[in-house]
Amino acid sequence: MSAPELALPDDVDTLKAMVIAMAEKAALLEERNLHLELVNKSADERIARLTAVVKMLERARFGSRSERLRTGALSEEQYALVFDEIETGVAAIEAQMEKSAGGSKAKRAPRPRKGFAAHLERVEVVIEPETPAGCERLAKILIGEDVSERLDVTPAKFRVIVTRRPKYAYKGEGWDGVIQAAAPARIIESGIPTEALLAQIAVSKYADGLPLYRQEAIYARDQVEIDRSQMAQWMGKVGFELEPLADYALTRIKQGERVFADETTLPTLAPGSGKAKTAYLWTYLRDDRPFGGSGPPIVAYRFEDSRAGECVARHLDGYRGILQVDGYAAYNRLARSDRGNDGVMLAACWSHVRRKFYELHAAGSSVIASQTVAQMAPLWAAEEAVRGQDPVLRIAARQEKSAALVAALFALWEKELPKLSGKSKPAEAIRYALGRRAALERFLTDGRIEIDSNTVERAIRKNSLFAGSDGGGRTWATIATLLTTAKMNQVDPHAWLTQTLERIANGWPNSDIEALMPWNYQR
C-alpha cells in the first residue's frame, strides 16, 4: 500500500496511540533480534568449545591404543562415549538455535547415504492427497511420486515355544503299546531357554558388553524374570559346549604363515578372599587379508593367571611361522635365535616404537622425538598403498619407499644416543628401538609381515572389564573367541551361535567340527 493510500485517523489522540503502538512493536522486534543474536553467539561459543574438545581428544589417540598426552588413561570405549556425548550436545545446541530463530534457520543438506540393506522388511505407506473441490468427477492421472525411506524398529519380544508330544495307543492285531515322539534335544536339559535365548544372552554379554545384571533389568521390563545367577549358570554350560570349537580356532590360527599375539590384564576375584587379583587374557590372531591371503580371519583368547613366557609357549606349541608382537620379553623365548628351526620368526611393531617418541613429542620435551615422529609418518602412508597386495609386490614397494626411511631413522638414533643422558626418556626410547632392530626391519624383506601389531590390539576388546572367577574368565575367553571371529568374518554372531548350539544339542560329530566354525556359516 502506497503512502497516499494509507488511511490515517483524523483524531490526534488516536494517531498518537498508533505511533506509540508502532514504536512498541519496533522495540519488541529489536529486542527479539538482539535475543537471537545473543543466543546464536552463546551457542556458537559452546559449539566451538565442544569442537576444541574433540580435536584435543583426537590428538590424544593413535592407533587402537591411545597415546595419552594429558587426557588420562581413557579406553577406546570411553573415547567413543565422549565423542557420542559431544555429538549429542552439538545437535541439542543446533536445535535450540533453530527453535529460537522460529524455525527459519537454514537446514543443513542431508549427508548422502547408502540405501538400507535389501533383506530388511519394507512397509509401504501411501499418503494420498485430498481431492480438490470441483475435481471429484475429473480423471486422476498419476504423473510421479516422491519416495522416502526411514529406519524403523520393532523392539525384541519374548515368546514361549509350547512343545506338545501326543501319546498314541495301538491295540489289536498282536500289537499293544504306547508311542510318543522323542523330546527334542536341548543344550540346557529340562531347562527353560531355547538355543536362541542362550545366544541372545551370550552375544549381549560377550560381544556387546552388556552385563548379566543389566540384561536381567531389561528382560524384567517385558515381565520376564530371569535371575542373573541363572543366566550365569547357562553361560557356563554354553562355554563348556563351545570349548572344542575355541580350541580348534587356535589350531587353525597356528596353521597360518603369520600370527599376531598380545596380552592384557583381566581383573578377577581371588577364591575365598573376595579380593581382586590380576589375571591375563592372551590373544592370538590370524588375518591373511593384508598380504592377499585367502584364509579366514580368526582370533583366539586364552585366560591365564600368569603373564609368564610359559603361557605363550604352551599356547603356540608347534607353531613355526612368523609371530608379530609388541616388545614384551616373554615372546623372545620362542624366537629362532636359540632354537633354530624349532623357533618362530619374531616381527616387531613400529607403532610401539612410535608411541614412545610421540609422548615426548606431544609434551614438547624432545627435539629428537619430534624429528623421529615426522620421519616415521611416510612409513604408514606407504603401507596403505600396498595393503591387500601380494607379498612380492609389497616387498618391492617397501624396498623402493620404506627401506631408506628406516635406514635414516636408525642412523639418526645411533648418532644422537651418545649425546643424551643414559637415564633420559629419549635415550630410553632410542634403546628400545635399537634393541629390536632386526625384528623391526623384517617387514622390509617379508611381504607377509605388517608394519605394526595394531590388528591384534583392536581384537582385544574388554567387553567385561572384570571376570568374576577363573571359571568366568575361561568362559569369557571361549565364547568371545567364537563371537569375535564371527564378526571378523562378517557373520551375524547371534544367528551363527543359535544354529551352532542347536547342532551341538543334536549330536553334531566332532569329526566335522570345521563345518561348525563361523567362517563356514550358512543360513
PDB file of N, CA and C in Angstrom, residues 93-146:
ATOM      1  N   ILE A  93      22.319 -28.094  20.830  1.00  0.00           N
ATOM      2  CA  ILE A  93      22.534 -26.649  20.686  1.00  0.00           C
ATOM      3  C   ILE A  93      21.972 -26.151  19.358  1.00  0.00           C
ATOM      4  N   GLU A  94      22.199 -26.905  18.293  1.00  0.00           N
ATOM      5  CA  GLU A  94      21.683 -26.502  16.987  1.00  0.00           C
ATOM      6  C   GLU A  94      20.155 -26.490  16.983  1.00  0.00           C
ATOM      7  N   ALA A  95      19.550 -27.461  17.678  1.00  0.00           N
ATOM      8  CA  ALA A  95      18.088 -27.477  17.770  1.00  0.00           C
ATOM      9  C   ALA A  95      17.578 -26.259  18.525  1.00  0.00           C
ATOM     10  N   GLN A  96      18.291 -25.851  19.577  1.00  0.00           N
ATOM     11  CA  GLN A  96      17.908 -24.661  20.323  1.00  0.00           C
ATOM     12  C   GLN A  96      18.005 -23.415  19.443  1.00  0.00           C
ATOM     13  N   MET A  97      19.066 -23.318  18.651  1.00  0.00           N
ATOM     14  CA  MET A  97      19.241 -22.174  17.760  1.00  0.00           C
ATOM     15  C   MET A  97      18.109 -22.108  16.737  1.00  0.00           C
ATOM     16  N   GLU A  98      17.743 -23.269  16.196  1.00  0.00           N
ATOM     17  CA  GLU A  98      16.683 -23.303  15.192  1.00  0.00           C
ATOM     18  C   GLU A  98      15.343 -22.894  15.799  1.00  0.00           C
ATOM     19  N   LYS A  99      15.085 -23.368  17.026  1.00  0.00           N
ATOM     20  CA  LYS A  99      13.831 -23.006  17.687  1.00  0.00           C
ATOM     21  C   LYS A  99      13.797 -21.510  18.002  1.00  0.00           C
ATOM     22  N   SER A 100      14.924 -20.965  18.469  1.00  0.00           N
ATOM     23  CA  SER A 100      14.981 -19.541  18.791  1.00  0.00           C
ATOM     24  C   SER A 100      14.775 -18.683  17.565  1.00  0.00           C
ATOM     25  N   ALA A 101      15.182 -19.191  16.407  1.00  0.00           N
ATOM     26  CA  ALA A 101      15.017 -18.467  15.155  1.00  0.00           C
ATOM     27  C   ALA A 101      13.633 -18.670  14.561  1.00  0.00           C
ATOM     28  N   GLY A 102      12.761 -19.331  15.291  1.00  0.00           N
ATOM     29  CA  GLY A 102      11.397 -19.548  14.803  1.00  0.00           C
ATOM     30  C   GLY A 102      11.324 -20.539  13.675  1.00  0.00           C
ATOM     31  N   GLY A 103      12.294 -21.460  13.652  1.00  0.00           N
ATOM     32  CA  GLY A 103      12.286 -22.480  12.598  1.00  0.00           C
ATOM     33  C   GLY A 103      12.785 -21.989  11.269  1.00  0.00           C
ATOM     34  N   SER A 104      13.327 -20.768  11.236  1.00  0.00           N
ATOM     35  CA  SER A 104      13.765 -20.206   9.956  1.00  0.00           C
ATOM     36  C   SER A 104      15.216 -20.500   9.646  1.00  0.00           C
ATOM     37  N   LYS A 105      15.913 -21.156  10.583  1.00  0.00           N
ATOM     38  CA  LYS A 105      17.324 -21.449  10.370  1.00  0.00           C
ATOM     39  C   LYS A 105      17.471 -22.406   9.191  1.00  0.00           C
ATOM     40  N   ALA A 106      18.376 -22.084   8.312  1.00  0.00           N
ATOM     41  CA  ALA A 106      18.589 -22.924   7.134  1.00  0.00           C
ATOM     42  C   ALA A 106      19.070 -24.304   7.568  1.00  0.00           C
ATOM     43  N   LYS A 107      18.437 -25.314   7.051  1.00  0.00           N
ATOM     44  CA  LYS A 107      18.792 -26.677   7.423  1.00  0.00           C
ATOM     45  C   LYS A 107      19.957 -27.154   6.580  1.00  0.00           C
ATOM     46  N   ARG A 108      20.826 -27.934   7.237  1.00  0.00           N
ATOM     47  CA  ARG A 108      21.963 -28.481   6.521  1.00  0.00           C
ATOM     48  C   ARG A 108      21.491 -29.502   5.490  1.00  0.00           C
ATOM     49  N   ALA A 109      22.200 -29.545   4.379  1.00  0.00           N
ATOM     50  CA  ALA A 109      21.865 -30.534   3.363  1.00  0.00           C
ATOM     51  C   ALA A 109      22.123 -31.921   3.933  1.00  0.00           C
ATOM     52  N   PRO A 110      21.216 -32.866   3.709  1.00  0.00           N
ATOM     53  CA  PRO A 110      21.423 -34.204   4.257  1.00  0.00           C
ATOM     54  C   PRO A 110      22.654 -34.860   3.667  1.00  0.00           C
ATOM     55  N   ARG A 111      23.374 -35.583   4.513  1.00  0.00           N
ATOM     56  CA  ARG A 111      24.552 -36.275   4.014  1.00  0.00           C
ATOM     57  C   ARG A 111      24.114 -37.462   3.162  1.00  0.00           C
ATOM     58  N   PRO A 112      24.782 -37.677   2.028  1.00  0.00           N
ATOM     59  CA  PRO A 112      24.405 -38.826   1.206  1.00  0.00           C
ATOM     60  C   PRO A 112      24.682 -40.125   1.956  1.00  0.00           C
ATOM     61  N   ARG A 113      23.796 -41.089   1.826  1.00  0.00           N
ATOM     62  CA  ARG A 113      23.983 -42.366   2.491  1.00  0.00           C
ATOM     63  C   ARG A 113      23.603 -43.490   1.556  1.00  0.00           C
ATOM     64  N   LYS A 114      24.151 -44.652   1.860  1.00  0.00           N
ATOM     65  CA  LYS A 114      23.772 -45.824   1.089  1.00  0.00           C
ATOM     66  C   LYS A 114      22.357 -46.239   1.460  1.00  0.00           C
ATOM     67  N   GLY A 115      21.696 -46.927   0.547  1.00  0.00           N
ATOM     68  CA  GLY A 115      20.359 -47.415   0.828  1.00  0.00           C
ATOM     69  C   GLY A 115      20.383 -48.452   1.938  1.00  0.00           C
ATOM     70  N   PHE A 116      19.232 -48.678   2.540  1.00  0.00           N
ATOM     71  CA  PHE A 116      19.143 -49.671   3.591  1.00  0.00           C
ATOM     72  C   PHE A 116      19.327 -51.078   3.007  1.00  0.00           C
ATOM     73  N   ALA A 117      19.792 -51.985   3.848  1.00  0.00           N
ATOM     74  CA  ALA A 117      20.065 -53.351   3.407  1.00  0.00           C
ATOM     75  C   ALA A 117      18.827 -53.980   2.768  1.00  0.00           C
ATOM     76  N   ALA A 118      19.062 -54.780   1.731  1.00  0.00           N
ATOM     77  CA  ALA A 118      17.959 -55.339   0.951  1.00  0.00           C
ATOM     78  C   ALA A 118      17.104 -56.321   1.754  1.00  0.00           C
ATOM     79  N   HIS A 119      17.697 -56.978   2.773  1.00  0.00           N
ATOM     80  CA  HIS A 119      16.951 -58.012   3.493  1.00  0.00           C
ATOM     81  C   HIS A 119      15.947 -57.427   4.489  1.00  0.00           C
ATOM     82  N   LEU A 120      16.027 -56.120   4.743  1.00  0.00           N
ATOM     83  CA  LEU A 120      15.108 -55.519   5.709  1.00  0.00           C
ATOM     84  C   LEU A 120      13.683 -55.455   5.145  1.00  0.00           C
ATOM     85  N   GLU A 121      12.724 -55.751   5.993  1.00  0.00           N
ATOM     86  CA  GLU A 121      11.322 -55.694   5.582  1.00  0.00           C
ATOM     87  C   GLU A 121      10.947 -54.262   5.193  1.00  0.00           C
ATOM     88  N   ARG A 122      10.217 -54.130   4.092  1.00  0.00           N
ATOM     89  CA  ARG A 122       9.700 -52.831   3.664  1.00  0.00           C
ATOM     90  C   ARG A 122       8.201 -52.754   3.954  1.00  0.00           C
ATOM     91  N   VAL A 123       7.789 -51.728   4.680  1.00  0.00           N
ATOM     92  CA  VAL A 123       6.370 -51.494   4.966  1.00  0.00           C
ATOM     93  C   VAL A 123       5.952 -50.271   4.160  1.00  0.00           C
ATOM     94  N   GLU A 124       5.129 -50.491   3.165  1.00  0.00           N
ATOM     95  CA  GLU A 124       4.719 -49.412   2.266  1.00  0.00           C
ATOM     96  C   GLU A 124       3.588 -48.593   2.897  1.00  0.00           C
ATOM     97  N   VAL A 125       3.759 -47.290   2.946  1.00  0.00           N
ATOM     98  CA  VAL A 125       2.724 -46.371   3.425  1.00  0.00           C
ATOM     99  C   VAL A 125       2.483 -45.345   2.311  1.00  0.00           C
ATOM    100  N   VAL A 126       1.271 -45.361   1.741  1.00  0.00           N
ATOM    101  CA  VAL A 126       0.930 -44.442   0.652  1.00  0.00           C
ATOM    102  C   VAL A 126       0.036 -43.338   1.208  1.00  0.00           C
ATOM    103  N   ILE A 127       0.444 -42.099   1.044  1.00  0.00           N
ATOM    104  CA  ILE A 127      -0.322 -40.948   1.540  1.00  0.00           C
ATOM    105  C   ILE A 127      -0.936 -40.239   0.328  1.00  0.00           C
ATOM    106  N   GLU A 128      -2.232 -40.419   0.147  1.00  0.00           N
ATOM    107  CA  GLU A 128      -2.923 -39.815  -0.985  1.00  0.00           C
ATOM    108  C   GLU A 128      -3.354 -38.384  -0.640  1.00  0.00           C
ATOM    109  N   PRO A 129      -3.248 -37.473  -1.599  1.00  0.00           N
ATOM    110  CA  PRO A 129      -3.717 -36.095  -1.342  1.00  0.00           C
ATOM    111  C   PRO A 129      -5.239 -36.032  -1.363  1.00  0.00           C
ATOM    112  N   GLU A 130      -5.799 -35.050  -0.683  1.00  0.00           N
ATOM    113  CA  GLU A 130      -7.248 -34.846  -0.734  1.00  0.00           C
ATOM    114  C   GLU A 130      -7.638 -34.305  -2.108  1.00  0.00           C
ATOM    115  N   THR A 131      -8.769 -34.752  -2.592  1.00  0.00           N
ATOM    116  CA  THR A 131      -9.247 -34.302  -3.901  1.00  0.00           C
ATOM    117  C   THR A 131      -9.701 -32.841  -3.811  1.00  0.00           C
ATOM    118  N   PRO A 132      -9.136 -31.968  -4.659  1.00  0.00           N
ATOM    119  CA  PRO A 132      -9.536 -30.550  -4.613  1.00  0.00           C
ATOM    120  C   PRO A 132     -11.015 -30.383  -4.934  1.00  0.00           C
ATOM    121  N   ALA A 133     -11.618 -29.368  -4.365  1.00  0.00           N
ATOM    122  CA  ALA A 133     -13.032 -29.074  -4.647  1.00  0.00           C
ATOM    123  C   ALA A 133     -13.226 -28.826  -6.130  1.00  0.00           C
ATOM    124  N   GLY A 134     -14.256 -29.445  -6.664  1.00  0.00           N
ATOM    125  CA  GLY A 134     -14.576 -29.281  -8.081  1.00  0.00           C
ATOM    126  C   GLY A 134     -13.922 -30.294  -8.982  1.00  0.00           C
ATOM    127  N   CYS A 135     -13.014 -31.159  -8.420  1.00  0.00           N
ATOM    128  CA  CYS A 135     -12.307 -32.156  -9.240  1.00  0.00           C
ATOM    129  C   CYS A 135     -12.813 -33.575  -9.002  1.00  0.00           C
ATOM    130  N   GLU A 136     -13.945 -33.698  -8.292  1.00  0.00           N
ATOM    131  CA  GLU A 136     -14.407 -35.023  -7.901  1.00  0.00           C
ATOM    132  C   GLU A 136     -14.695 -35.917  -9.112  1.00  0.00           C
ATOM    133  N   ARG A 137     -15.149 -35.340 -10.226  1.00  0.00           N
ATOM    134  CA  ARG A 137     -15.541 -36.155 -11.382  1.00  0.00           C
ATOM    135  C   ARG A 137     -14.480 -36.173 -12.477  1.00  0.00           C
ATOM    136  N   LEU A 138     -13.350 -35.525 -12.231  1.00  0.00           N
ATOM    137  CA  LEU A 138     -12.301 -35.479 -13.246  1.00  0.00           C
ATOM    138  C   LEU A 138     -11.412 -36.713 -13.145  1.00  0.00           C
ATOM    139  N   ALA A 139     -10.807 -37.066 -14.278  1.00  0.00           N
ATOM    140  CA  ALA A 139      -9.889 -38.209 -14.296  1.00  0.00           C
ATOM    141  C   ALA A 139      -8.600 -37.849 -13.552  1.00  0.00           C
ATOM    142  N   LYS A 140      -8.132 -38.763 -12.732  1.00  0.00           N
ATOM    143  CA  LYS A 140      -6.904 -38.534 -11.959  1.00  0.00           C
ATOM    144  C   LYS A 140      -5.771 -39.324 -12.596  1.00  0.00           C
ATOM    145  N   ILE A 141      -4.746 -38.634 -13.014  1.00  0.00           N
ATOM    146  CA  ILE A 141      -3.626 -39.253 -13.740  1.00  0.00           C
ATOM    147  C   ILE A 141      -2.362 -39.156 -12.871  1.00  0.00           C
ATOM    148  N   LEU A 142      -1.744 -40.296 -12.581  1.00  0.00           N
ATOM    149  CA  LEU A 142      -0.501 -40.319 -11.798  1.00  0.00           C
ATOM    150  C   LEU A 142       0.662 -39.897 -12.694  1.00  0.00           C
ATOM    151  N   ILE A 143       1.341 -38.815 -12.335  1.00  0.00           N
ATOM    152  CA  ILE A 143       2.466 -38.317 -13.146  1.00  0.00           C
ATOM    153  C   ILE A 143       3.811 -38.469 -12.431  1.00  0.00           C
ATOM    154  N   GLY A 144       3.796 -39.018 -11.231  1.00  0.00           N
ATOM    155  CA  GLY A 144       5.036 -39.210 -10.491  1.00  0.00           C
ATOM    156  C   GLY A 144       4.765 -39.330  -9.008  1.00  0.00           C
ATOM    157  N   GLU A 145       5.835 -39.508  -8.237  1.00  0.00           N
ATOM    158  CA  GLU A 145       5.691 -39.593  -6.786  1.00  0.00           C
ATOM    159  C   GLU A 145       7.036 -39.326  -6.129  1.00  0.00           C
ATOM    160  N   ASP A 146       6.974 -38.862  -4.909  1.00  0.00           N
ATOM    161  CA  ASP A 146       8.171 -38.721  -4.091  1.00  0.00           C
ATOM    162  C   ASP A 146       8.225 -39.886  -3.116  1.00  0.00           C
TER     163      ASP A 146
END
